[in-house]
Coordinates of C-alpha atoms in Angstrom, one line a residue:
Chain A
M925 CA -0.1 0.0 0.0
R926 CA 1.4 3.4 -0.9
A927 CA 2.0 6.1 1.6
G928 CA -0.6 8.8 1.6
V929 CA -3.5 6.4 1.2
R930 CA -4.3 6.3 5.0
P931 CA -5.4 9.9 5.3
L932 CA -8.3 9.2 2.8
R933 CA -10.0 7.4 5.8
G934 CA -10.3 10.6 7.6
R935 CA -11.9 12.3 4.7
A936 CA -14.6 9.8 4.2
G937 CA -16.8 11.3 7.0
V938 CA -16.4 14.9 5.8
G939 CA -19.8 16.2 4.8
Y940 CA -22.1 13.6 6.5
R941 CA -23.8 14.0 9.5
V942 CA -26.9 12.0 10.8
H943 CA -29.6 13.9 9.3
A944 CA -32.2 15.7 11.4
V945 CA -35.0 13.9 9.1
V946 CA -33.7 10.6 10.8
I947 CA -33.1 11.9 14.4
L948 CA -36.4 13.6 14.8
P949 CA -38.8 10.7 14.0
L950 CA -36.8 8.4 16.1
A951 CA -36.9 10.9 19.1
S952 CA -40.6 11.2 18.8
V953 CA -41.1 7.4 18.7
L954 CA -39.3 7.1 22.0
L955 CA -41.1 10.0 23.5
V956 CA -44.5 8.8 22.5
A957 CA -43.5 5.1 23.7
S958 CA -42.5 6.5 27.1
L959 CA -45.6 8.3 27.5
A960 CA -48.0 5.6 26.1
S961 CA -50.5 4.4 28.7
P962 CA -51.6 0.7 28.6
A963 CA -54.4 -0.2 26.4
A964 CA -57.8 -0.6 27.7
G965 CA -58.2 -3.9 29.3
S966 CA -61.7 -4.9 27.9
E967 CA -64.0 -4.2 25.1
A968 CA -66.4 -2.3 27.4
E969 CA -63.5 0.1 28.2
A970 CA -62.7 0.7 24.4
P971 CA -63.1 4.3 23.5
P972 CA -65.4 5.0 20.5
R973 CA -64.2 5.0 17.1
T974 CA -62.8 8.6 16.2
N975 CA -61.1 7.9 12.8
R976 CA -63.6 9.3 10.3
Y977 CA -61.5 8.1 7.3
L978 CA -62.1 4.4 8.2
E979 CA -65.7 4.8 9.5
A980 CA -68.1 2.1 8.5
P981 CA -71.8 1.7 9.1
P982 CA -72.8 0.1 12.5
S983 CA -72.8 -3.6 12.2
S984 CA -73.5 -6.5 14.4
A985 CA -69.9 -7.7 14.0
P986 CA -67.9 -7.3 17.1
A987 CA -65.0 -4.8 17.2
G988 CA -62.3 -6.0 15.1
E989 CA -63.9 -8.9 13.5
D990 CA -65.3 -9.3 10.0
F991 CA -66.1 -12.8 8.8
G992 CA -67.0 -12.3 5.1
P993 CA -69.8 -12.6 3.2
F994 CA -71.9 -15.2 4.9
F995 CA -71.3 -14.2 8.6
T996 CA -71.2 -10.9 10.2
G997 CA -70.4 -12.3 13.6
P998 CA -68.0 -15.0 14.5
P999 CA -69.5 -18.5 14.0
A1000 CA -70.3 -20.4 17.0
S1001 CA -67.3 -22.5 16.5
E1002 CA -64.7 -19.8 16.1
T1003 CA -61.5 -20.1 18.2
S1004 CA -59.1 -17.5 19.0
F1005 CA -55.9 -16.8 21.0
V1006 CA -56.4 -15.3 24.4
K1007 CA -54.7 -11.9 24.1
A1008 CA -55.2 -8.3 25.4
P1009 CA -57.7 -6.8 23.1
R1010 CA -56.5 -3.8 20.9
R1011 CA -57.9 -0.3 21.3
G1012 CA -60.9 1.1 19.5
S1013 CA -62.0 -1.0 16.6
G1014 CA -59.4 -3.7 17.5
L1015 CA -57.8 -3.2 14.2
A1016 CA -55.5 -0.2 15.0
P1017 CA -52.2 -0.8 16.7
R1018 CA -51.9 0.2 20.4
L1019 CA -49.2 2.8 19.4
S1020 CA -51.5 4.9 17.3
V1021 CA -54.0 7.9 17.9
R1022 CA -57.4 8.1 16.9
D1023 CA -58.0 4.5 16.0
G1024 CA -55.4 4.4 13.3
L1025 CA -55.6 8.0 12.0
F1026 CA -51.9 8.3 12.7
C1027 CA -49.9 5.3 13.8
F1028 CA -46.3 5.2 15.5
V1029 CA -46.0 1.6 14.3
E1030 CA -47.4 1.1 10.8
D1031 CA -50.1 -1.6 10.3
A1032 CA -52.7 -2.5 7.9
H1033 CA -55.5 -0.3 9.5
C1034 CA -53.6 3.0 9.4
V1035 CA -54.3 6.1 7.5
A1036 CA -51.0 7.8 8.2
S1037 CA -47.9 6.1 9.7
L1038 CA -44.5 7.1 11.0
L1039 CA -41.6 5.2 9.5
A1040 CA -38.8 4.8 11.7
S1041 CA -36.4 1.9 11.4
T1042 CA -32.8 0.5 11.6
D1043 CA -31.5 -2.3 9.5
V1044 CA -28.6 -4.4 9.0
G1045 CA -27.5 -5.8 5.6
I1046 CA -24.8 -7.9 3.8
G1047 CA -24.3 -7.8 0.1
M1048 CA -21.6 -6.9 -2.6
A1049 CA -20.0 -3.9 -3.7
I1050 CA -19.5 -4.3 -7.4
I1051 CA -16.8 -1.8 -8.9
G1052 CA -16.3 -3.5 -12.4
E1053 CA -12.8 -2.9 -13.7
N1054 CA -11.6 -1.1 -10.9
G1055 CA -11.0 -4.1 -8.6
P1056 CA -12.6 -7.2 -7.4
D1057 CA -16.2 -7.3 -6.1
L1058 CA -16.0 -7.5 -2.3
P1059 CA -18.6 -8.2 0.5
Y1060 CA -20.3 -4.9 1.6
A1061 CA -22.2 -4.8 5.0
Q1062 CA -23.9 -1.6 6.1
L1063 CA -25.9 -0.4 9.1
T1064 CA -29.0 1.9 8.2
F1065 CA -31.3 4.3 10.1
R1066 CA -34.4 5.4 8.3
G1067 CA -37.2 7.8 9.0
G1068 CA -40.2 9.1 7.2
F1069 CA -44.0 8.8 7.0
S1070 CA -46.6 7.1 4.7
L1071 CA -50.2 7.9 3.8
R1072 CA -53.1 6.2 2.3
P1073 CA -54.2 8.4 -0.5
V1074 CA -57.3 6.3 -1.5
T1075 CA -58.3 5.9 1.9
L1076 CA -58.1 9.7 2.5
Y1077 CA -60.1 10.4 -0.6
R1078 CA -62.8 7.7 -0.4
K1079 CA -62.8 7.3 3.4
R1080 CA -62.4 3.6 3.3
Y1081 CA -59.9 1.0 3.8
H1082 CA -57.6 0.7 0.8
P1083 CA -54.4 -1.4 0.7
W1084 CA -52.1 1.1 -1.2
A1085 CA -50.0 3.6 0.9
L1086 CA -47.4 6.0 -0.5
G1087 CA -44.6 7.1 1.8
L1088 CA -41.6 9.4 1.7
T1089 CA -38.3 8.3 3.5
A1090 CA -34.8 9.6 4.3
S1091 CA -32.0 7.2 5.4
Y1092 CA -28.6 7.2 6.5
S1093 CA -26.3 4.3 6.3
V1094 CA -22.6 3.5 7.2
G1095 CA -20.9 0.5 5.7
T1096 CA -17.7 -1.2 5.0
G1097 CA -15.1 0.8 3.1
G1098 CA -14.6 0.9 -0.7
I1099 CA -11.5 -0.1 -2.4
R1100 CA -9.7 0.7 -5.9
L1101 CA -6.9 -1.1 -7.4
Q1102 CA -4.2 1.3 -8.8
A1103 CA -1.6 -0.5 -10.6
E1104 CA 0.1 -2.7 -7.9
D1105 CA -1.4 -0.9 -4.9
V1106 CA -4.7 -1.1 -3.1
V1107 CA -6.3 2.1 -2.2
E1108 CA -9.3 1.7 0.3
T1109 CA -11.4 3.8 2.4
A1110 CA -12.3 3.2 6.1
R1111 CA -16.1 3.4 5.6
T1112 CA -18.8 4.1 3.3
Q1113 CA -21.5 6.6 4.2
A1114 CA -24.7 7.2 2.2
T1115 CA -27.8 9.3 2.5
R1116 CA -30.9 8.6 0.7
I1117 CA -34.2 10.0 -0.1
A1118 CA -37.0 7.7 -1.6
L1119 CA -40.6 7.4 -2.5
V1120 CA -42.2 4.2 -1.0
N1121 CA -45.0 2.2 -2.7
Q1122 CA -46.7 -0.1 -0.1
L1123 CA -49.2 -2.7 -1.1
W1124 CA -50.8 -4.3 2.2
L1125 CA -51.7 -7.9 1.3
W1126 CA -54.5 -8.1 3.8
H1127 CA -56.5 -6.1 6.5
R1128 CA -56.0 -7.6 9.7
P1129 CA -53.4 -6.5 12.3
H1130 CA -49.8 -7.5 11.4
A1131 CA -50.5 -8.0 7.9
F1132 CA -47.6 -8.6 5.4
H1133 CA -47.0 -5.9 2.9
L1134 CA -44.8 -5.4 -0.1
D1135 CA -42.6 -2.2 -0.3
A1136 CA -41.1 -0.9 -3.6
S1137 CA -39.1 2.2 -3.1
I1138 CA -37.2 4.2 -5.5
G1139 CA -35.1 7.4 -5.0
A1140 CA -31.8 9.0 -5.0
V1141 CA -28.6 8.2 -3.1
R1142 CA -25.7 10.4 -2.3
S1143 CA -22.6 8.7 -1.3
G1144 CA -18.7 8.7 -1.6
V1145 CA -17.0 6.9 -4.3
L1146 CA -13.5 6.4 -4.5
G1147 CA -12.1 7.9 -7.7
R1148 CA -9.1 7.3 -10.1
D1149 CA -7.2 10.3 -8.4
E1150 CA -7.5 8.3 -5.2
R1151 CA -10.0 10.8 -3.5
I1152 CA -13.5 10.3 -2.4
H1153 CA -16.2 12.1 -4.8
D1154 CA -19.7 12.6 -3.5
L1155 CA -21.8 11.4 -6.3
W1156 CA -25.7 11.2 -6.8
G1157 CA -26.9 7.7 -7.9
T1158 CA -30.2 5.8 -8.0
H1159 CA -31.6 3.9 -5.0
V1160 CA -34.0 1.0 -5.3
E1161 CA -35.5 -1.2 -2.9
L1162 CA -37.8 -4.0 -2.5
A1163 CA -38.9 -5.2 0.9
L1164 CA -41.5 -7.9 2.4
G1165 CA -42.8 -6.4 5.5
F1166 CA -44.3 -8.2 8.5
G1167 CA -46.7 -5.7 10.1
G1168 CA -44.8 -2.6 11.3
W1169 CA -42.2 -4.4 13.2
A1170 CA -39.9 -6.2 10.6
S1171 CA -39.1 -6.4 7.0
L1172 CA -36.7 -8.4 4.9
V1173 CA -35.1 -5.9 2.5
V1174 CA -33.2 -6.1 -0.8
S1175 CA -31.9 -2.7 -1.9
G1176 CA -29.4 -1.4 -4.4
D1177 CA -27.5 1.8 -4.8
F1178 CA -26.3 2.4 -8.3
L1179 CA -23.5 4.9 -8.6
D1180 CA -21.0 5.7 -11.2
E1181 CA -18.4 2.7 -11.1
D1182 CA -19.9 1.7 -7.8
T1183 CA -22.9 -0.5 -7.3
R1184 CA -23.9 -1.9 -3.9
I1185 CA -26.5 -4.6 -3.6
V1186 CA -27.7 -5.5 -0.1
F1187 CA -29.9 -8.1 1.6
G1188 CA -30.9 -7.3 5.1
F1189 CA -33.4 -7.2 8.1
R1190 CA -35.2 -4.1 9.0
T1191 CA -36.8 -3.6 12.3
H1192 CA -39.0 -0.8 13.9
A1193 CA -36.8 1.9 15.9
L1194 CA -38.7 1.0 19.0
A1195 CA -37.1 -2.5 18.8
G1196 CA -33.9 -1.7 16.8
V1197 CA -32.8 1.4 19.1
P1198 CA -32.6 -0.7 22.3
V1199 CA -30.5 -3.3 20.4
A1200 CA -28.2 -0.6 19.2
G1201 CA -28.1 1.0 22.5
L1202 CA -27.3 -2.1 24.6
T1203 CA -24.5 -2.8 22.1
A1204 CA -23.2 0.5 22.4
L1205 CA -23.4 0.4 26.2
G1206 CA -21.4 -2.8 26.1
L1207 CA -18.6 -1.5 23.9
W1208 CA -18.4 1.8 26.0
A1209 CA -18.3 0.2 29.4
G1210 CA -16.0 -2.6 28.1
G1211 CA -13.5 0.2 27.2
V1212 CA -13.5 -0.3 23.5
L1213 CA -15.6 2.4 22.2
Chain B
M1037 CA -56.0 -14.0 7.1
I1038 CA -55.6 -14.6 3.4
G1039 CA -59.1 -16.0 3.1
S1040 CA -60.5 -12.7 4.7
W1041 CA -58.4 -10.6 2.4
M1042 CA -59.8 -12.6 -0.7
T1043 CA -63.3 -12.1 0.5
L1044 CA -62.6 -8.2 1.0
P1045 CA -64.1 -7.3 -2.4
L1046 CA -67.3 -9.2 -1.5
V1047 CA -67.6 -7.3 1.7
L1048 CA -67.1 -4.1 -0.1
V1049 CA -70.0 -4.7 -2.5
A1050 CA -71.6 -1.6 -3.5
A1051 CA -74.7 -0.4 -1.9
P1052 CA -77.9 -1.4 -4.1
P1053 CA -78.6 1.4 -6.8
P1054 CA -82.3 2.7 -6.6
P1055 CA -84.6 0.0 -7.9
L1056 CA -84.9 0.1 -11.6
D1057 CA -88.5 0.5 -12.9
P1058 CA -89.2 -1.2 -15.3
D1059 CA -86.5 -4.1 -15.0
P1060 CA -85.1 -4.3 -18.7
R1061 CA -84.6 -8.0 -18.1
A1062 CA -88.2 -8.8 -17.2
S1063 CA -90.4 -10.6 -19.7
P1064 CA -92.9 -8.4 -21.6
P1065 CA -96.4 -8.4 -20.2
A1066 CA -98.7 -11.2 -21.4
A1067 CA -100.9 -8.7 -23.3
A1068 CA -98.0 -7.3 -25.2
V1069 CA -96.9 -10.9 -26.1
E1070 CA -100.2 -11.7 -27.4
A1071 CA -100.5 -8.5 -29.4
D1072 CA -97.0 -8.8 -31.0
P1073 CA -95.0 -11.7 -30.1
K1074 CA -91.8 -10.0 -31.4
A1075 CA -92.1 -6.9 -29.3
E1076 CA -88.9 -5.8 -27.7
V1077 CA -88.4 -5.1 -24.1
P1078 CA -88.8 -1.4 -23.3
P1079 CA -85.4 0.3 -23.0
L1080 CA -84.3 1.6 -19.7
P1081 CA -85.3 5.3 -19.3
L1082 CA -82.5 7.5 -20.0
R1083 CA -82.8 9.6 -16.7
D1084 CA -82.6 6.2 -14.7
A1085 CA -79.5 5.2 -16.6
R1086 CA -77.8 8.7 -15.8
R1087 CA -78.9 8.5 -12.2
A1088 CA -77.2 5.2 -11.9
E1089 CA -74.1 6.4 -13.6
Q1090 CA -74.0 9.6 -11.4
A1091 CA -74.7 7.9 -8.1
P1092 CA -72.1 8.8 -5.6
P1093 CA -69.5 5.9 -4.6
P1094 CA -71.1 3.6 -2.5
D1095 CA -69.9 3.4 1.2
V1096 CA -68.8 0.4 3.0
M1097 CA -71.5 -2.0 3.6
R1098 CA -71.2 -5.3 5.5
A1099 CA -72.5 -8.3 3.9
A1100 CA -75.4 -8.8 6.2
D1101 CA -76.8 -5.5 5.4
N1102 CA -76.6 -5.9 1.7
P1103 CA -79.9 -7.5 0.3
R1104 CA -77.9 -9.0 -2.6
V1105 CA -75.9 -11.3 -0.4
P1106 CA -77.9 -14.4 0.6
K1107 CA -78.6 -14.7 4.1
A1108 CA -77.4 -17.7 6.2
K1109 CA -80.0 -20.3 6.5
P1110 CA -80.3 -22.8 9.3
G1111 CA -78.2 -26.0 9.0
P1112 CA -75.0 -26.9 7.4
P1113 CA -72.7 -24.9 7.1
F1114 CA -74.4 -22.3 8.9
Y1115 CA -74.2 -23.5 12.5
D1116 CA -75.4 -21.3 15.3
A1117 CA -75.5 -21.6 19.1
A1118 CA -78.6 -23.8 18.9
D1119 CA -76.7 -26.4 16.7
E1120 CA -73.7 -26.2 18.9
A1121 CA -75.8 -27.1 21.7
V1122 CA -77.1 -30.1 20.0
F1123 CA -73.7 -31.2 19.1
R1124 CA -72.4 -30.8 22.6
A1125 CA -75.4 -32.9 24.0
R1126 CA -74.8 -35.6 21.3
F1127 CA -71.2 -36.0 22.5
D1128 CA -71.7 -35.7 26.1
L1129 CA -69.8 -32.4 26.5
T1130 CA -70.5 -29.8 28.9
K1131 CA -73.1 -26.9 28.0
D1132 CA -70.2 -24.4 27.5
P1133 CA -66.7 -24.7 26.3
A1134 CA -64.2 -24.3 28.7
P1135 CA -63.2 -20.7 29.5
P1136 CA -59.7 -19.5 28.8
P1137 CA -57.4 -21.0 31.4
R1138 CA -55.8 -17.9 32.5
T1139 CA -55.0 -14.4 31.3
V1140 CA -52.0 -13.5 29.3
R1141 CA -49.1 -12.1 31.2
M1142 CA -47.4 -8.9 29.9
R1143 CA -49.8 -8.5 27.1
C1144 CA -47.8 -10.9 24.9
L1145 CA -44.5 -8.9 25.2
V1146 CA -43.1 -12.1 26.4
A1147 CA -44.0 -15.2 24.5
D1148 CA -46.7 -17.3 25.9
P1149 CA -48.6 -20.4 24.7
L1150 CA -51.6 -18.1 24.8
C1151 CA -50.3 -15.6 22.3
G1152 CA -50.5 -15.6 18.6
I1153 CA -48.0 -13.1 16.9
T1154 CA -45.2 -11.9 19.2
V1155 CA -42.5 -9.2 18.5
E1156 CA -39.6 -10.0 20.9
V1157 CA -36.2 -8.4 21.7
Q1158 CA -33.8 -11.2 23.0
A1159 CA -30.5 -11.0 24.7
L1160 CA -27.9 -13.8 24.8
S1161 CA -25.1 -14.0 27.1
A1162 CA -22.7 -16.9 26.6
Y1163 CA -19.2 -18.3 27.1
A1164 CA -17.6 -18.6 23.6
L1165 CA -14.6 -20.7 22.5
R1166 CA -13.4 -18.8 19.5
A1167 CA -11.1 -20.1 16.8
Q1168 CA -9.3 -18.6 13.7
Q1169 CA -7.4 -20.0 11.0
G1170 CA -4.0 -19.0 10.5
S1171 CA -1.6 -19.5 7.6
V1172 CA -2.2 -22.5 5.6
A1173 CA 1.5 -23.1 5.3
T1174 CA 2.1 -23.4 9.0
A1175 CA -1.5 -24.6 10.1
N1176 CA -1.4 -22.6 13.1
A1177 CA -5.0 -22.2 14.0
R1178 CA -5.7 -20.1 17.0
T1179 CA -8.3 -20.8 19.8
W1180 CA -9.0 -18.6 22.9
H1181 CA -11.8 -18.5 25.4
S1182 CA -14.0 -15.4 25.1
A1183 CA -17.6 -14.4 25.5
R1184 CA -20.6 -13.7 23.2
A1185 CA -23.3 -11.2 23.8
Q1186 CA -26.1 -11.1 21.2
Y1187 CA -29.2 -8.8 20.9
D1188 CA -32.0 -9.9 18.2
V1189 CA -35.4 -8.9 17.4
W1190 CA -37.7 -11.8 16.7
V1191 CA -41.1 -11.5 15.0
Q1192 CA -43.0 -15.0 15.5
F1193 CA -46.1 -16.0 13.7
P1194 CA -48.0 -18.9 14.9
A1195 CA -47.4 -22.0 12.4
V1196 CA -49.0 -24.9 14.4
V1197 CA -51.8 -24.4 17.1
R1198 CA -53.8 -26.5 19.3
T1199 CA -57.3 -25.8 20.0
I1200 CA -59.1 -26.7 23.2
G1201 CA -62.7 -25.2 23.7
R1202 CA -62.4 -21.9 21.9
T1203 CA -59.0 -21.3 23.0
R1204 CA -56.0 -21.5 20.7
F1205 CA -52.7 -22.5 22.0
N1206 CA -49.5 -21.7 20.2
V1207 CA -47.7 -25.0 19.7
L1208 CA -44.9 -24.0 17.0
S1209 CA -44.2 -20.4 15.9
M1210 CA -41.6 -19.1 13.6
G1211 CA -40.5 -15.9 11.6
P1212 CA -37.6 -13.7 10.7
K1213 CA -35.0 -12.4 13.2
G1214 CA -32.1 -10.1 12.9
G1215 CA -29.7 -8.4 15.4
I1216 CA -26.1 -7.8 16.5
V1217 CA -23.5 -10.0 17.9
A1218 CA -20.5 -8.8 20.0
S1219 CA -17.6 -10.4 21.4
D1220 CA -14.1 -9.4 22.6
G1221 CA -11.9 -6.6 21.0
G1222 CA -14.8 -4.9 19.8
D1223 CA -15.7 -7.5 17.2
L1224 CA -19.2 -7.0 16.0
W1225 CA -21.3 -9.0 13.7
A1226 CA -24.8 -8.8 12.3
N1227 CA -27.1 -11.6 11.7
V1228 CA -30.4 -12.2 9.5
G1229 CA -32.3 -15.3 9.6
L1230 CA -35.2 -17.3 11.1
A1231 CA -36.1 -18.4 14.6
M1232 CA -38.6 -21.0 15.7
R1233 CA -40.2 -21.8 19.0
A1234 CA -42.0 -24.9 20.0
F1235 CA -44.1 -25.1 23.2
F1236 CA -44.5 -28.3 25.0
G1237 CA -47.5 -27.3 27.1
K1238 CA -50.1 -24.7 27.8
G1239 CA -48.9 -23.3 31.0
A1240 CA -47.2 -19.9 31.9
F1241 CA -44.1 -21.7 32.3
A1242 CA -44.4 -24.4 29.6
P1243 CA -41.0 -25.8 28.5
H1244 CA -40.0 -24.8 25.1
L1245 CA -37.5 -25.6 22.4
E1246 CA -35.9 -22.7 20.3
V1247 CA -34.1 -23.2 17.0
T1248 CA -32.5 -20.4 15.2
G1249 CA -30.5 -20.2 12.0
A1250 CA -28.9 -16.9 10.5
L1251 CA -26.5 -15.5 8.0
A1252 CA -23.9 -13.9 10.0
F1253 CA -21.5 -11.3 9.0
R1254 CA -19.0 -8.8 10.3
I1255 CA -19.9 -5.2 10.5
G1256 CA -17.5 -3.8 12.9
G1257 CA -14.0 -4.4 14.6
F1258 CA -10.6 -3.1 15.4
T1259 CA -9.4 -0.7 12.6
E1260 CA -6.2 1.3 13.4
G1261 CA -6.8 5.1 13.0
G1262 CA -10.3 4.4 11.7
A1263 CA -11.9 7.3 13.6
G1264 CA -14.9 5.5 14.5
F1265 CA -18.1 4.2 12.8
F1266 CA -19.2 7.7 11.7
G1267 CA -15.7 9.2 11.1
A1268 CA -15.9 11.6 13.9
G1269 CA -14.9 9.5 16.8
R1270 CA -11.4 8.7 18.7
T1271 CA -11.6 5.1 18.6
D1272 CA -10.2 2.2 16.8
L1273 CA -13.7 0.7 16.3
G1274 CA -15.0 1.0 12.7
P1275 CA -16.6 -0.9 9.9
V1276 CA -15.0 -4.3 9.0
R1277 CA -15.9 -6.4 6.0
S1278 CA -16.3 -10.2 5.8
P1279 CA -18.1 -12.7 3.6
V1280 CA -21.5 -14.3 4.8
G1281 CA -21.0 -17.1 7.4
F1282 CA -23.8 -18.6 9.3
A1283 CA -24.9 -19.1 13.0
M1284 CA -27.0 -21.7 14.5
D1285 CA -28.3 -22.7 18.0
I1286 CA -30.7 -24.6 19.9
G1287 CA -32.2 -23.6 23.3
V1288 CA -34.4 -25.2 25.9
G1289 CA -36.3 -23.0 28.4
L1290 CA -39.5 -22.2 30.2
G1291 CA -42.4 -20.1 29.1
G1292 CA -40.7 -17.8 26.6
F1293 CA -38.8 -16.1 29.5
G1294 CA -35.5 -17.6 28.7
S1295 CA -33.5 -20.4 27.5
L1296 CA -30.1 -22.3 27.8
V1297 CA -28.5 -22.0 24.6
I1298 CA -25.9 -24.1 22.8
G1299 CA -24.8 -23.0 19.4
G1300 CA -22.1 -22.2 16.8
Q1301 CA -21.0 -19.8 14.2
Y1302 CA -18.8 -20.0 11.2
D1303 CA -17.1 -17.0 9.5
S1304 CA -16.3 -17.7 5.9
P1305 CA -13.0 -16.7 4.7
L1306 CA -12.4 -14.1 2.0
A1307 CA -9.5 -15.6 -0.1
R1308 CA -10.4 -15.7 -3.6
E1309 CA -7.7 -15.5 -6.0
E1310 CA -8.2 -12.2 -7.4
V1311 CA -8.6 -10.6 -3.9
P1312 CA -5.3 -8.8 -2.9
E1313 CA -3.5 -10.4 0.0
S1314 CA -4.1 -7.4 2.2
L1315 CA -7.9 -7.7 1.9
R1316 CA -8.2 -11.4 2.7
T1317 CA -9.7 -12.8 5.8
P1318 CA -9.1 -16.3 7.3
A1319 CA -11.8 -18.5 8.3
A1320 CA -13.0 -18.3 11.9
G1321 CA -15.7 -19.1 14.1
M1322 CA -17.0 -20.0 17.7
F1323 CA -18.8 -22.5 20.0
Y1324 CA -21.0 -20.9 22.6
V1325 CA -23.1 -22.0 25.6
G1326 CA -25.0 -19.4 27.5
F1327 CA -28.5 -18.0 28.4
R1328 CA -31.0 -16.2 26.2
G1329 CA -34.1 -14.2 27.3
N1330 CA -36.5 -11.6 26.6
I1331 CA -34.8 -8.1 27.6
L1332 CA -38.3 -6.9 29.0
W1333 CA -37.8 -8.7 32.3
G1334 CA -34.4 -7.3 32.7
A1335 CA -32.1 -10.1 33.7
P1336 CA -31.2 -11.2 30.3
A1337 CA -30.4 -7.7 29.1
A1338 CA -28.3 -6.9 32.3
A1339 CA -26.4 -10.3 31.7
A1340 CA -25.7 -9.7 28.2
V1341 CA -24.2 -6.2 28.7
T1342 CA -22.2 -7.7 31.6
T1343 CA -20.9 -10.4 29.4
H1344 CA -19.9 -7.8 26.8
V1345 CA -18.2 -5.5 29.4
L1346 CA -16.2 -8.5 30.7
A1347 CA -15.2 -9.6 27.2
G1348 CA -13.9 -6.0 26.5
R1349 CA -12.1 -5.8 29.9
L1350 CA -10.7 -9.2 30.3
V1351 CA -9.9 -10.9 27.0
V1352 CA -7.0 -9.5 25.3
P1353 CA -7.2 -10.1 21.5
E1354 CA -4.1 -10.8 19.4
R1355 CA -3.5 -8.2 16.8

């Protein structure tokens, strides 16, 4: 390795800071979680429906139940898990306001939702003729919101949601072969903004959903002059979500002479932040950080 | 759930339009047939057609309120409470099905046989026997005693259930999981995989078996002069690359609170021919034995952080 390559590591972080768009949603989630009171313990205590965008005519069906074209109530033989009932109609998640008008953890029965997540992923960094393709791992923080346009317009459930997200990730460094030398950076940082298309596959709580995102990414790419150049590229992502708590994600960042394809696991910040916090606490108290 | 989703279009059936008079599909009056057998059916009045087209979009209507949906009739497959009473008498059962055996503890934040879908944050603290392959020429593989702390998010969906009365019990649940693994020297891995739990009983402390399998890969470690993960720190901890390895473990425990776990992890080497020598990494791995539990009752989280701290303080890695 040539002398003078090392300082490149220091420059990799210039111009990147954790974006306020990511920090603020995470902070608001934690605040709401800390203030949230336990859900009502029984149907009799459930507050009335207040979400006028998902109002339905009165029905004989019990809250949260809908048994299709032939039954409006549960059949006599219906079985269920014993669990604490959800609030309101029984379909909105506990961490929501006005019966799913705004949800802090997204779910099928939400008109608008906060998107706040962390994810880890592994894949490949493909740099073509500039060197071998190497494994690439990244840690991502994402924030944003989603809306149901058709639900807002027609005032009834619709499976399509549209969202806007911003994310920041830090990953393993990039390399470039220059003659007989290997030039490498200490880390790869990227910021992204993306439009999210969600299709919820059914209506019940914790429904699965398909998310297709497309947007722009800005990240540093190691150039021929052995310097890091901040470039704009295309960001594409496909995810299979399990309610608002977890997703399996395949994402790609397509930059000039640098393509990163990553497969990963995404979880809501309410679960992901404690994981990151406990890890950081162990590193700090262990004298490593 | 898929069934209810597929029937959604039927539930969202439009409210019936105002009755059309006359019905264009009805047979012509007998008198008209007698007068002219080839007489055509009177066309739908234009104003009615326009009214039907311009009708506002129908609101949500449940099937029972819709006159177009046939009503359930007594008898199969439409069983009601009276039918159930007959069946119960026929098979010498009590008049009422058994009530739920007990209430769910902690609102299903800790897994329980009475819970369906659960979201859990699990913490593992374990002793680890780590190993790393050295040079192939000298066969100097290195092993050392260390520790493993792991924090995972599990989302579990019931896959096999047992029904008694009207109560479902979770027998086998499975779902995605992912998280962070830490060991000595600032070594950090992430993992993405699947977790499965089987309950052998219905009680609050029913024994269970857990099996997990995941892709494991390095995300952090010692990097001299690396300035931290975000480029602004004063630490030698930074991003570290590795190929995808795997980790698997098996645990036995009680009631979703915690498990004794035994498992292993393998880190694949990065040693392709076209990869420069300075970027290659050797094969490595570990066997581990420890305790894993839900962080919400505190002890597993405290144990994992303590284990991680001790690994950082007491184990001196070779550089």
